[in-house]
Amino acid sequence: MQERRKSSNVLLNTALQEFYGAADEMGLSERLINVLSHSERMMKVSIPVEMDDGSVNVYDGYRVQHSTALGPSKGGVRYDLGVDMDECEALAMLMTWKCSLAGIPYGGGKGGICCDPLTMSRREKEQLTRTYAARIEPILGRWSDVPAPDMNTGGQEMVWMLDTVSKMRGRLEPAVLTGKPVSFWGSHGRNEATGRGVATCGLELMRVLDMNPDNVTAAVQGFGNVGSYTAKTLNDAGVRIVAISDVTGSYYSAGGIDIHRAFDAVKNHPKKLLEGFESFGNCEKIDDILSAECDFLFPCARDGVINAQTAGRVKARYIVEGANGPTTPEAEEILQSDGVMILPDFLANSGGVIGSYFEWAQNLQGAFWTEEEYNNRLVHIMKGNFRRVWDWAESKRITMRRAAAMAAIQRVAEVCEMRGTFL
Ligand code: GLU
């Protein structure tokens, strides 16, 4: 028997150990455990970019397809200095469980480029994105691998990628990636979908716990695509958002942050940041959003922020993971013994990829849904998925993360058995 994998990369090791734990609890065969603990395909590319000063930088880019058992591998492309093959593998595996749990016909993938996009000009980013797309083009396709936005990427990057792939193939390929702008084969609602889904999960948790959103306070870490729309949806539902944050700092108001003003602040900032929000947002700057007094904490920024060092500072009783992998296993242990409940990332933030599936399905049909139809379907699916995991966790007396993992792995395992183990 082959030895089980371990990794020195925290995120990858966490993904692997969580998978082994859930798989063992459900009695999955060692054969399947072995297959599913490895990625099907991993690609590394070098991306030369001519910088504005005339020099040439070569960036490392990655695309990992963890599993295509359920369908084409699906997952975002991120631009961040932390990106490497291990991180992409971990996040691709997470996407496999996310898509399986969501009940959509996709496997899991992830990609990214190790770079600091905040220091790059628009022209440099365009060249970076187009060359990356050209180099991973052989493995992309609407029936093989479908990228989407992730950390520090959005509609513009998707258009550059789509345009490059379409030019190389001599035909428009709208369904080859999702998260496109509405004006170019995108969907009304996709931009807000992840945040709307995260907030919907939080609101469902309040509902099953008989909490009135009007009496609930929340802190939302991160004010990018996920955090901003999580905060807005919660705010619209009556929740008082007492703290928000981004890379420029944390902003607190016991009486509630004016979310519409925060959107204005970001819109008017050259790099779309909250910088200076304390001076016109009627709030104060605090050192650490994790220690803000609140009932619910929504970490929507990045992985590993709630760790052994920071877990003790968390005041919230409920954590809803908007980011991928924000809580380390050590932190989860500490929080669990304190009685804090965590809604796991691959349940809570699945609104993004569910929305991507809607967009892809429309692209394949050449159809366009209304925003209302899109949002209603999204909320309906999110509520159903939350309920399924909640009931399972209650009946088996296990955590929401373990229940979600077991449900997700079960579907993948079933299909692997039917299709044959070596897909
Ligand atoms: N990047 C998002 C995620 O991590 C969306 C992925 C997608 O839509 O393919 O779930």
Tab-separated table of C-alpha atoms and ligand atoms in Angstrom:
chain	number	residue	atom	x	y	z
A	1	MET	CA	0.000	0.000	0.000
A	2	GLN	CA	1.266	3.428	-0.918
A	3	GLU	CA	1.928	5.850	1.911
A	4	ARG	CA	-0.496	8.713	2.424
A	5	ARG	CA	0.619	12.140	1.294
A	6	LYS	CA	1.898	14.849	3.609
A	7	SER	CA	2.969	18.325	2.594
A	8	SER	CA	5.082	21.030	4.167
A	9	ASN	CA	2.681	23.553	2.629
A	10	VAL	CA	0.112	24.373	5.334
A	11	LEU	CA	-2.841	24.787	2.986
A	12	LEU	CA	-2.131	21.597	1.028
A	13	ASN	CA	-1.495	19.576	4.161
A	14	THR	CA	-4.742	20.856	5.678
A	15	ALA	CA	-6.686	19.872	2.542
A	16	LEU	CA	-5.099	16.418	2.489
A	17	GLN	CA	-5.559	15.678	6.189
A	18	GLU	CA	-9.168	16.897	6.159
A	19	PHE	CA	-9.814	14.647	3.162
A	20	TYR	CA	-8.203	11.615	4.845
A	21	GLY	CA	-10.154	12.289	8.054
A	22	ALA	CA	-13.516	12.506	6.311
A	23	ALA	CA	-12.740	9.592	3.972
A	24	ASP	CA	-11.789	7.349	6.893
A	25	GLU	CA	-14.911	8.287	8.813
A	26	MET	CA	-17.077	7.272	5.860
A	27	GLY	CA	-15.106	4.080	5.234
A	28	LEU	CA	-13.921	5.015	1.718
A	29	SER	CA	-11.715	2.377	0.087
A	30	GLU	CA	-7.964	2.899	0.267
A	31	ARG	CA	-7.885	2.652	-3.565
A	32	LEU	CA	-10.119	5.692	-3.974
A	33	ILE	CA	-8.442	7.564	-1.139
A	34	ASN	CA	-5.159	7.090	-2.974
A	35	VAL	CA	-6.548	8.298	-6.308
A	36	LEU	CA	-8.399	11.330	-4.909
A	37	SER	CA	-5.458	12.518	-2.820
A	38	HIS	CA	-3.570	13.229	-6.071
A	39	SER	CA	-4.249	15.817	-8.774
A	40	GLU	CA	-4.996	14.530	-12.269
A	41	ARG	CA	-2.960	17.166	-14.067
A	42	MET	CA	-0.643	20.027	-13.054
A	43	MET	CA	0.838	22.547	-15.432
A	44	LYS	CA	3.532	25.108	-14.748
A	45	VAL	CA	4.304	27.866	-17.215
A	46	SER	CA	6.792	30.734	-17.408
A	47	ILE	CA	5.342	34.093	-18.356
A	48	PRO	CA	7.737	36.767	-19.657
A	49	VAL	CA	6.405	40.308	-19.354
A	50	GLU	CA	8.029	43.409	-20.778
A	51	MET	CA	7.732	45.906	-17.922
A	52	ASP	CA	7.019	49.593	-18.489
A	53	ASP	CA	10.690	50.446	-17.784
A	54	GLY	CA	11.830	48.167	-20.628
A	55	SER	CA	13.113	45.326	-18.445
A	56	VAL	CA	11.691	41.800	-18.692
A	57	ASN	CA	10.268	39.923	-15.697
A	58	VAL	CA	9.457	36.221	-15.951
A	59	TYR	CA	6.535	35.139	-13.741
A	60	ASP	CA	5.551	31.610	-12.663
A	61	GLY	CA	2.024	30.546	-13.614
A	62	TYR	CA	0.119	27.388	-12.689
A	63	ARG	CA	-3.026	25.463	-13.556
A	64	VAL	CA	-4.034	22.381	-11.582
A	65	GLN	CA	-6.869	19.985	-12.402
A	66	HIS	CA	-7.501	17.982	-9.269
A	67	SER	CA	-10.416	15.896	-10.508
A	68	THR	CA	-12.591	15.703	-13.594
A	69	ALA	CA	-14.716	12.838	-12.254
A	70	LEU	CA	-17.920	14.903	-12.141
A	71	GLY	CA	-17.216	17.099	-15.165
A	72	PRO	CA	-14.793	19.718	-16.499
A	73	SER	CA	-12.437	21.012	-13.804
A	74	LYS	CA	-13.702	24.341	-12.525
A	75	GLY	CA	-11.965	26.978	-10.471
A	76	GLY	CA	-10.529	30.451	-10.392
A	77	VAL	CA	-7.242	32.035	-11.371
A	78	ARG	CA	-5.577	34.175	-8.701
A	79	TYR	CA	-2.817	36.761	-8.757
A	80	ASP	CA	-0.906	36.800	-5.486
A	81	LEU	CA	2.632	36.501	-4.162
A	82	GLY	CA	1.637	33.347	-2.254
A	83	VAL	CA	0.711	31.402	-5.400
A	84	ASP	CA	2.671	28.198	-6.057
A	85	MET	CA	1.911	24.643	-7.177
A	86	ASP	CA	1.078	23.407	-3.659
A	87	GLU	CA	-1.372	26.214	-3.047
A	88	CYS	CA	-3.063	25.594	-6.394
A	89	GLU	CA	-3.297	21.868	-5.634
A	90	ALA	CA	-4.916	22.521	-2.261
A	91	LEU	CA	-7.381	24.993	-3.716
A	92	ALA	CA	-8.163	22.725	-6.682
A	93	MET	CA	-9.019	19.887	-4.317
A	94	LEU	CA	-11.262	22.262	-2.373
A	95	MET	CA	-13.026	23.094	-5.655
A	96	THR	CA	-13.699	19.386	-6.275
A	97	TRP	CA	-15.553	19.155	-2.953
A	98	LYS	CA	-17.236	22.523	-3.488
A	99	CYS	CA	-18.678	21.593	-6.876
A	100	SER	CA	-19.685	18.143	-5.687
A	101	LEU	CA	-21.449	19.482	-2.603
A	102	ALA	CA	-23.152	22.183	-4.659
A	103	GLY	CA	-24.609	19.509	-6.943
A	104	ILE	CA	-23.190	21.039	-10.138
A	105	PRO	CA	-21.572	19.021	-12.957
A	106	TYR	CA	-17.948	20.054	-12.434
A	107	GLY	CA	-14.686	18.708	-11.121
A	108	GLY	CA	-12.156	20.896	-9.327
A	109	GLY	CA	-9.326	23.054	-10.638
A	110	LYS	CA	-7.356	26.162	-9.739
A	111	GLY	CA	-4.695	28.339	-11.244
A	112	GLY	CA	-2.735	31.437	-10.599
A	113	ILE	CA	0.324	33.547	-11.126
A	114	CYS	CA	2.874	34.448	-8.466
A	115	CYS	CA	2.901	38.248	-8.742
A	116	ASP	CA	1.893	41.429	-6.936
A	117	PRO	CA	-0.819	42.919	-9.159
A	118	LEU	CA	-1.072	46.083	-7.048
A	119	THR	CA	2.373	47.155	-8.271
A	120	MET	CA	1.713	46.416	-11.954
A	121	SER	CA	0.327	48.735	-14.621
A	122	ARG	CA	-2.720	47.841	-16.707
A	123	ARG	CA	-0.522	47.160	-19.735
A	124	GLU	CA	1.776	44.867	-17.766
A	125	LYS	CA	-1.217	42.969	-16.351
A	126	GLU	CA	-2.724	42.564	-19.811
A	127	GLN	CA	0.486	41.039	-21.164
A	128	LEU	CA	0.799	38.825	-18.090
A	129	THR	CA	-2.777	37.583	-18.466
A	130	ARG	CA	-2.667	37.018	-22.224
A	131	THR	CA	0.615	35.103	-22.111
A	132	TYR	CA	-0.638	32.993	-19.196
A	133	ALA	CA	-3.828	32.197	-21.148
A	134	ALA	CA	-1.847	31.302	-24.275
A	135	ARG	CA	0.456	28.957	-22.348
A	136	ILE	CA	-2.305	27.047	-20.536
A	137	GLU	CA	-4.622	27.092	-23.583
A	138	PRO	CA	-3.947	23.443	-24.532
A	139	ILE	CA	-5.696	22.219	-21.376
A	140	LEU	CA	-8.612	24.699	-21.356
A	141	GLY	CA	-12.027	23.994	-22.831
A	142	ARG	CA	-15.707	24.185	-22.050
A	143	TRP	CA	-15.763	20.403	-21.587
A	144	SER	CA	-12.303	20.079	-20.013
A	145	ASP	CA	-11.267	23.010	-17.804
A	146	VAL	CA	-13.161	26.254	-17.184
A	147	PRO	CA	-11.352	29.062	-15.273
A	148	ALA	CA	-12.993	31.991	-13.461
A	149	PRO	CA	-11.909	34.972	-11.355
A	150	ASP	CA	-10.378	34.523	-7.906
A	151	MET	CA	-8.214	36.705	-5.652
A	152	ASN	CA	-7.159	39.905	-7.511
A	153	THR	CA	-8.731	38.939	-10.832
A	154	GLY	CA	-12.106	39.892	-12.318
A	155	GLY	CA	-14.045	40.555	-15.499
A	156	GLN	CA	-11.207	42.351	-17.307
A	157	GLU	CA	-8.775	39.459	-16.806
A	158	MET	CA	-11.436	37.008	-18.012
A	159	VAL	CA	-11.954	39.030	-21.202
A	160	TRP	CA	-8.201	39.113	-21.920
A	161	MET	CA	-8.023	35.342	-21.395
A	162	LEU	CA	-11.129	34.614	-23.465
A	163	ASP	CA	-9.980	36.883	-26.276
A	164	THR	CA	-6.568	35.188	-26.368
A	165	VAL	CA	-8.006	31.647	-26.411
A	166	SER	CA	-10.594	32.642	-29.040
A	167	LYS	CA	-7.917	34.149	-31.310
A	168	MET	CA	-5.746	31.044	-30.990
A	169	ARG	CA	-8.678	28.781	-31.908
A	170	GLY	CA	-10.093	30.986	-34.617
A	171	ARG	CA	-13.563	31.057	-33.048
A	172	LEU	CA	-15.255	32.688	-30.064
A	173	GLU	CA	-15.261	30.371	-27.036
A	174	PRO	CA	-17.532	32.115	-24.497
A	175	ALA	CA	-18.101	29.001	-22.332
A	176	VAL	CA	-14.367	28.388	-21.849
A	177	LEU	CA	-14.390	30.588	-18.770
A	178	THR	CA	-16.851	32.303	-16.442
A	179	GLY	CA	-17.040	35.511	-14.450
A	180	LYS	CA	-17.123	37.554	-17.658
A	181	PRO	CA	-18.580	41.083	-17.676
A	182	VAL	CA	-22.319	41.292	-18.363
A	183	SER	CA	-21.614	43.203	-21.580
A	184	PHE	CA	-19.570	40.300	-22.945
A	185	TRP	CA	-21.288	36.922	-22.410
A	186	GLY	CA	-21.435	37.345	-18.622
A	187	SER	CA	-24.474	36.973	-16.392
A	188	HIS	CA	-26.419	39.539	-14.420
A	189	GLY	CA	-25.791	38.498	-10.827
A	190	ARG	CA	-22.424	36.684	-11.217
A	191	ASN	CA	-20.422	39.578	-9.781
A	192	GLU	CA	-22.443	39.543	-6.549
A	193	ALA	CA	-22.968	35.751	-6.476
A	194	THR	CA	-20.207	34.672	-4.057
A	195	GLY	CA	-21.040	37.353	-1.487
A	196	ARG	CA	-24.764	36.780	-1.863
A	197	GLY	CA	-24.194	33.070	-1.225
A	198	VAL	CA	-21.954	33.676	1.812
A	199	ALA	CA	-24.542	36.014	3.325
A	200	THR	CA	-27.367	33.576	2.502
A	201	CYS	CA	-25.548	30.842	4.435
A	202	GLY	CA	-25.092	33.162	7.413
A	203	LEU	CA	-28.760	34.176	7.314
A	204	GLU	CA	-29.867	30.523	7.107
A	205	LEU	CA	-27.764	29.756	10.159
A	206	MET	CA	-29.497	32.616	11.991
A	207	ARG	CA	-32.846	31.192	10.900
A	208	VAL	CA	-32.231	27.649	12.205
A	209	LEU	CA	-30.905	29.148	15.443
A	210	ASP	CA	-33.981	31.408	15.784
A	211	MET	CA	-31.895	34.592	15.677
A	212	ASN	CA	-33.467	37.731	14.259
A	213	PRO	CA	-31.002	39.356	11.778
A	214	ASP	CA	-32.069	42.772	13.132
A	215	ASN	CA	-30.459	41.849	16.459
A	216	VAL	CA	-27.282	40.371	14.995
A	217	THR	CA	-23.922	42.145	14.622
A	218	ALA	CA	-21.255	41.079	12.151
A	219	ALA	CA	-17.685	41.844	11.123
A	220	VAL	CA	-16.637	41.252	7.516
A	221	GLN	CA	-12.930	40.842	6.804
A	222	GLY	CA	-11.975	41.792	3.245
A	223	PHE	CA	-13.785	44.237	0.971
A	224	GLY	CA	-13.063	42.762	-2.449
A	225	ASN	CA	-15.634	40.993	-4.583
A	226	VAL	CA	-16.588	38.510	-1.831
A	227	GLY	CA	-16.486	40.681	1.297
A	228	SER	CA	-18.189	43.730	-0.184
A	229	TYR	CA	-21.263	41.862	-1.438
A	230	THR	CA	-21.395	39.713	1.695
A	231	ALA	CA	-21.551	42.908	3.761
A	232	LYS	CA	-24.116	44.501	1.459
A	233	THR	CA	-26.441	41.467	1.413
A	234	LEU	CA	-26.246	41.087	5.204
A	235	ASN	CA	-26.843	44.800	5.663
A	236	ASP	CA	-29.886	44.683	3.354
A	237	ALA	CA	-31.257	41.796	5.460
A	238	GLY	CA	-31.049	43.899	8.642
A	239	VAL	CA	-27.735	42.696	10.114
A	240	ARG	CA	-25.636	45.467	11.710
A	241	ILE	CA	-22.156	45.415	10.172
A	242	VAL	CA	-19.910	46.797	12.917
A	243	ALA	CA	-16.567	46.278	11.180
A	244	ILE	CA	-15.089	45.922	7.700
A	245	SER	CA	-11.496	45.739	6.517
A	246	ASP	CA	-9.077	45.415	3.616
A	247	VAL	CA	-5.296	45.604	3.160
A	248	THR	CA	-5.367	49.271	4.272
A	249	GLY	CA	-6.775	48.414	7.744
A	250	SER	CA	-9.897	47.679	9.795
A	251	TYR	CA	-12.763	50.127	10.247
A	252	TYR	CA	-15.188	49.909	13.211
A	253	SER	CA	-18.449	51.526	14.243
A	254	ALA	CA	-20.526	50.090	17.109
A	255	GLY	CA	-23.608	51.756	15.598
A	256	GLY	CA	-23.022	50.116	12.214
A	257	ILE	CA	-20.892	50.888	9.162
A	258	ASP	CA	-22.622	52.665	6.285
A	259	ILE	CA	-22.023	50.007	3.608
A	260	HIS	CA	-23.157	52.218	0.735
A	261	ARG	CA	-20.534	54.782	1.714
A	262	ALA	CA	-17.934	52.036	1.830
A	263	PHE	CA	-18.853	51.065	-1.755
A	264	ASP	CA	-18.493	54.734	-2.786
A	265	ALA	CA	-15.116	54.992	-1.051
A	266	VAL	CA	-13.766	51.961	-2.901
A	267	LYS	CA	-15.212	53.129	-6.214
A	268	ASN	CA	-13.443	56.490	-5.926
A	269	HIS	CA	-10.084	55.081	-4.796
A	270	PRO	CA	-7.521	54.575	-7.593
A	271	LYS	CA	-6.701	51.036	-6.415
A	272	LYS	CA	-10.265	50.258	-5.206
A	273	LEU	CA	-9.298	50.268	-1.522
A	274	LEU	CA	-10.938	51.547	1.710
A	275	GLU	CA	-7.940	53.789	2.492
A	276	GLY	CA	-9.045	56.884	4.465
A	277	PHE	CA	-12.559	55.531	5.067
A	278	GLU	CA	-12.356	56.478	8.776
A	279	SER	CA	-12.412	60.178	7.903
A	280	PHE	CA	-15.710	60.133	5.995
A	281	GLY	CA	-17.269	56.794	6.933
A	282	ASN	CA	-18.241	57.816	10.476
A	283	CYS	CA	-16.127	55.068	11.976
A	284	GLU	CA	-12.765	54.541	13.671
A	285	LYS	CA	-9.719	52.594	12.611
A	286	ILE	CA	-8.956	49.545	14.784
A	287	ASP	CA	-5.899	47.271	14.864
A	288	ASP	CA	-7.514	43.911	14.298
A	289	ILE	CA	-10.906	43.048	12.868
A	290	LEU	CA	-10.784	39.513	14.304
A	291	SER	CA	-11.050	40.891	17.837
A	292	ALA	CA	-14.013	43.175	17.054
A	293	GLU	CA	-17.021	42.610	19.356
A	294	CYS	CA	-19.684	40.915	17.187
A	295	ASP	CA	-21.870	37.795	16.882
A	296	PHE	CA	-20.815	36.676	13.404
A	297	LEU	CA	-17.414	36.890	11.756
A	298	PHE	CA	-17.155	36.574	7.969
A	299	PRO	CA	-13.485	36.079	6.952
A	300	CYS	CA	-13.617	36.982	3.239
A	301	ALA	CA	-9.991	37.979	2.629
A	302	ARG	CA	-7.489	35.149	2.353
A	303	ASP	CA	-6.342	31.804	3.749
A	304	GLY	CA	-4.734	31.178	7.131
A	305	VAL	CA	-5.851	34.411	8.838
A	306	ILE	CA	-7.489	32.568	11.752
A	307	ASN	CA	-4.595	30.519	13.078
A	308	ALA	CA	-3.145	29.292	16.383
A	309	GLN	CA	-1.844	32.808	17.121
A	310	THR	CA	-5.034	34.737	16.280
A	311	ALA	CA	-7.854	32.293	17.191
A	312	GLY	CA	-7.895	33.359	20.859
A	313	ARG	CA	-8.722	36.932	19.821
A	314	VAL	CA	-11.954	36.011	18.007
A	315	LYS	CA	-15.025	37.301	19.875
A	316	ALA	CA	-17.682	36.050	17.457
A	317	ARG	CA	-19.635	32.860	18.216
A	318	TYR	CA	-20.177	32.018	14.554
A	319	ILE	CA	-17.724	32.079	11.670
A	320	VAL	CA	-18.857	31.902	8.049
A	321	GLU	CA	-15.906	31.335	5.706
A	322	GLY	CA	-16.133	33.562	2.634
A	323	ALA	CA	-12.456	33.108	1.719
A	324	ASN	CA	-10.950	29.734	0.824
A	325	GLY	CA	-9.138	28.194	3.809
A	326	PRO	CA	-9.238	31.140	6.264
A	327	THR	CA	-9.150	28.880	9.378
A	328	THR	CA	-6.232	26.538	10.115
A	329	PRO	CA	-6.957	23.155	11.789
A	330	GLU	CA	-5.160	24.300	14.988
A	331	ALA	CA	-7.379	27.388	15.145
A	332	GLU	CA	-10.466	25.286	14.493
A	333	GLU	CA	-9.606	23.105	17.480
A	334	ILE	CA	-9.231	26.139	19.733
A	335	LEU	CA	-12.457	27.688	18.482
A	336	GLN	CA	-14.377	24.440	18.769
A	337	SER	CA	-13.417	24.022	22.394
A	338	ASP	CA	-14.654	27.584	22.914
A	339	GLY	CA	-17.982	26.563	21.370
A	340	VAL	CA	-17.590	28.612	18.181
A	341	MET	CA	-19.428	27.214	15.149
A	342	ILE	CA	-17.805	27.393	11.697
A	343	LEU	CA	-19.559	27.183	8.333
A	344	PRO	CA	-16.844	25.826	6.007
A	345	ASP	CA	-15.635	27.617	2.879
A	346	PHE	CA	-16.696	24.983	0.354
A	347	LEU	CA	-20.282	25.279	1.549
A	348	ALA	CA	-20.406	28.992	2.407
A	349	ASN	CA	-18.621	30.450	-0.631
A	350	SER	CA	-20.024	28.080	-3.247
A	351	GLY	CA	-22.357	30.801	-4.553
A	352	GLY	CA	-19.556	31.924	-6.865
A	353	VAL	CA	-19.118	28.647	-8.660
A	354	ILE	CA	-22.864	27.932	-8.672
A	355	GLY	CA	-23.246	31.309	-10.377
A	356	SER	CA	-20.455	30.317	-12.769
A	357	TYR	CA	-22.389	27.193	-13.652
A	358	PHE	CA	-25.450	29.336	-14.491
A	359	GLU	CA	-23.286	31.506	-16.754
A	360	TRP	CA	-21.688	28.518	-18.484
A	361	ALA	CA	-25.070	26.834	-19.008
A	362	GLN	CA	-26.435	30.033	-20.570
A	363	ASN	CA	-23.354	30.338	-22.807
A	364	LEU	CA	-23.766	26.781	-24.058
A	365	GLN	CA	-27.370	27.554	-24.961
A	366	GLY	CA	-26.776	31.097	-26.175
A	367	ALA	CA	-29.500	32.080	-23.698
A	368	PHE	CA	-29.751	34.952	-21.236
A	369	TRP	CA	-31.573	34.851	-17.901
A	370	THR	CA	-32.842	37.858	-16.003
A	371	GLU	CA	-31.025	38.921	-12.855
A	372	GLU	CA	-34.075	37.948	-10.815
A	373	GLU	CA	-34.100	34.415	-12.202
A	374	TYR	CA	-30.366	34.079	-11.573
A	375	ASN	CA	-30.560	35.325	-7.983
A	376	ASN	CA	-33.651	33.288	-7.101
A	377	ARG	CA	-32.065	30.076	-8.361
A	378	LEU	CA	-28.819	30.849	-6.548
A	379	VAL	CA	-30.479	31.534	-3.198
A	380	HIS	CA	-32.711	28.478	-3.563
A	381	ILE	CA	-29.721	26.164	-4.172
A	382	MET	CA	-27.648	27.736	-1.369
A	383	LYS	CA	-30.487	27.325	1.139
A	384	GLY	CA	-31.035	23.695	0.142
A	385	ASN	CA	-27.325	22.892	0.420
A	386	PHE	CA	-27.037	24.580	3.798
A	387	ARG	CA	-30.047	22.640	5.075
A	388	ARG	CA	-28.674	19.301	3.853
A	389	VAL	CA	-25.337	19.803	5.576
A	390	TRP	CA	-26.993	21.168	8.727
A	391	ASP	CA	-29.297	18.131	9.017
A	392	TRP	CA	-26.417	15.741	8.446
A	393	ALA	CA	-24.202	17.458	11.017
A	394	GLU	CA	-27.060	17.449	13.556
A	395	SER	CA	-28.003	13.818	13.033
A	396	LYS	CA	-24.404	12.547	13.108
A	397	ARG	CA	-23.262	15.043	15.794
A	398	ILE	CA	-20.303	16.130	13.692
A	399	THR	CA	-19.019	19.565	12.638
A	400	MET	CA	-20.437	21.323	9.593
A	401	ARG	CA	-17.016	20.977	7.913
A	402	ARG	CA	-16.905	17.227	8.396
A	403	ALA	CA	-20.539	16.776	7.317
A	404	ALA	CA	-19.983	18.879	4.182
A	405	ALA	CA	-16.770	16.994	3.348
A	406	MET	CA	-18.432	13.620	3.710
A	407	ALA	CA	-21.400	14.598	1.535
A	408	ALA	CA	-19.066	16.023	-1.115
A	409	ILE	CA	-16.678	13.059	-1.155
A	410	GLN	CA	-19.575	10.608	-1.320
A	411	ARG	CA	-20.814	11.958	-4.664
A	412	VAL	CA	-17.328	12.003	-6.211
A	413	ALA	CA	-16.641	8.482	-4.939
A	414	GLU	CA	-19.917	7.197	-6.337
A	415	VAL	CA	-19.143	8.551	-9.802
A	416	CYS	CA	-15.523	7.325	-9.677
A	417	GLU	CA	-16.783	3.833	-8.913
A	418	MET	CA	-19.280	3.989	-11.792
A	419	ARG	CA	-16.846	5.423	-14.318
A	420	GLY	CA	-13.911	3.328	-13.167
A	421	THR	CA	-11.257	4.483	-10.772
A	422	PHE	CA	-8.678	5.618	-13.293
A	423	LEU	CA	-10.632	8.222	-15.211
B	1	GLU	N1	-12.878	31.556	-7.429
B	1	GLU	C1	-14.177	31.124	-6.981
B	1	GLU	C2	-14.052	30.021	-5.947
B	1	GLU	O1	-13.030	29.847	-5.339
B	1	GLU	C3	-15.099	30.780	-8.144
B	1	GLU	C4	-14.616	29.658	-8.995
B	1	GLU	C5	-15.439	29.455	-10.268
B	1	GLU	O2	-16.470	30.095	-10.419
B	1	GLU	O3	-15.015	28.638	-11.080
B	1	GLU	O4	-15.002	29.342	-5.655
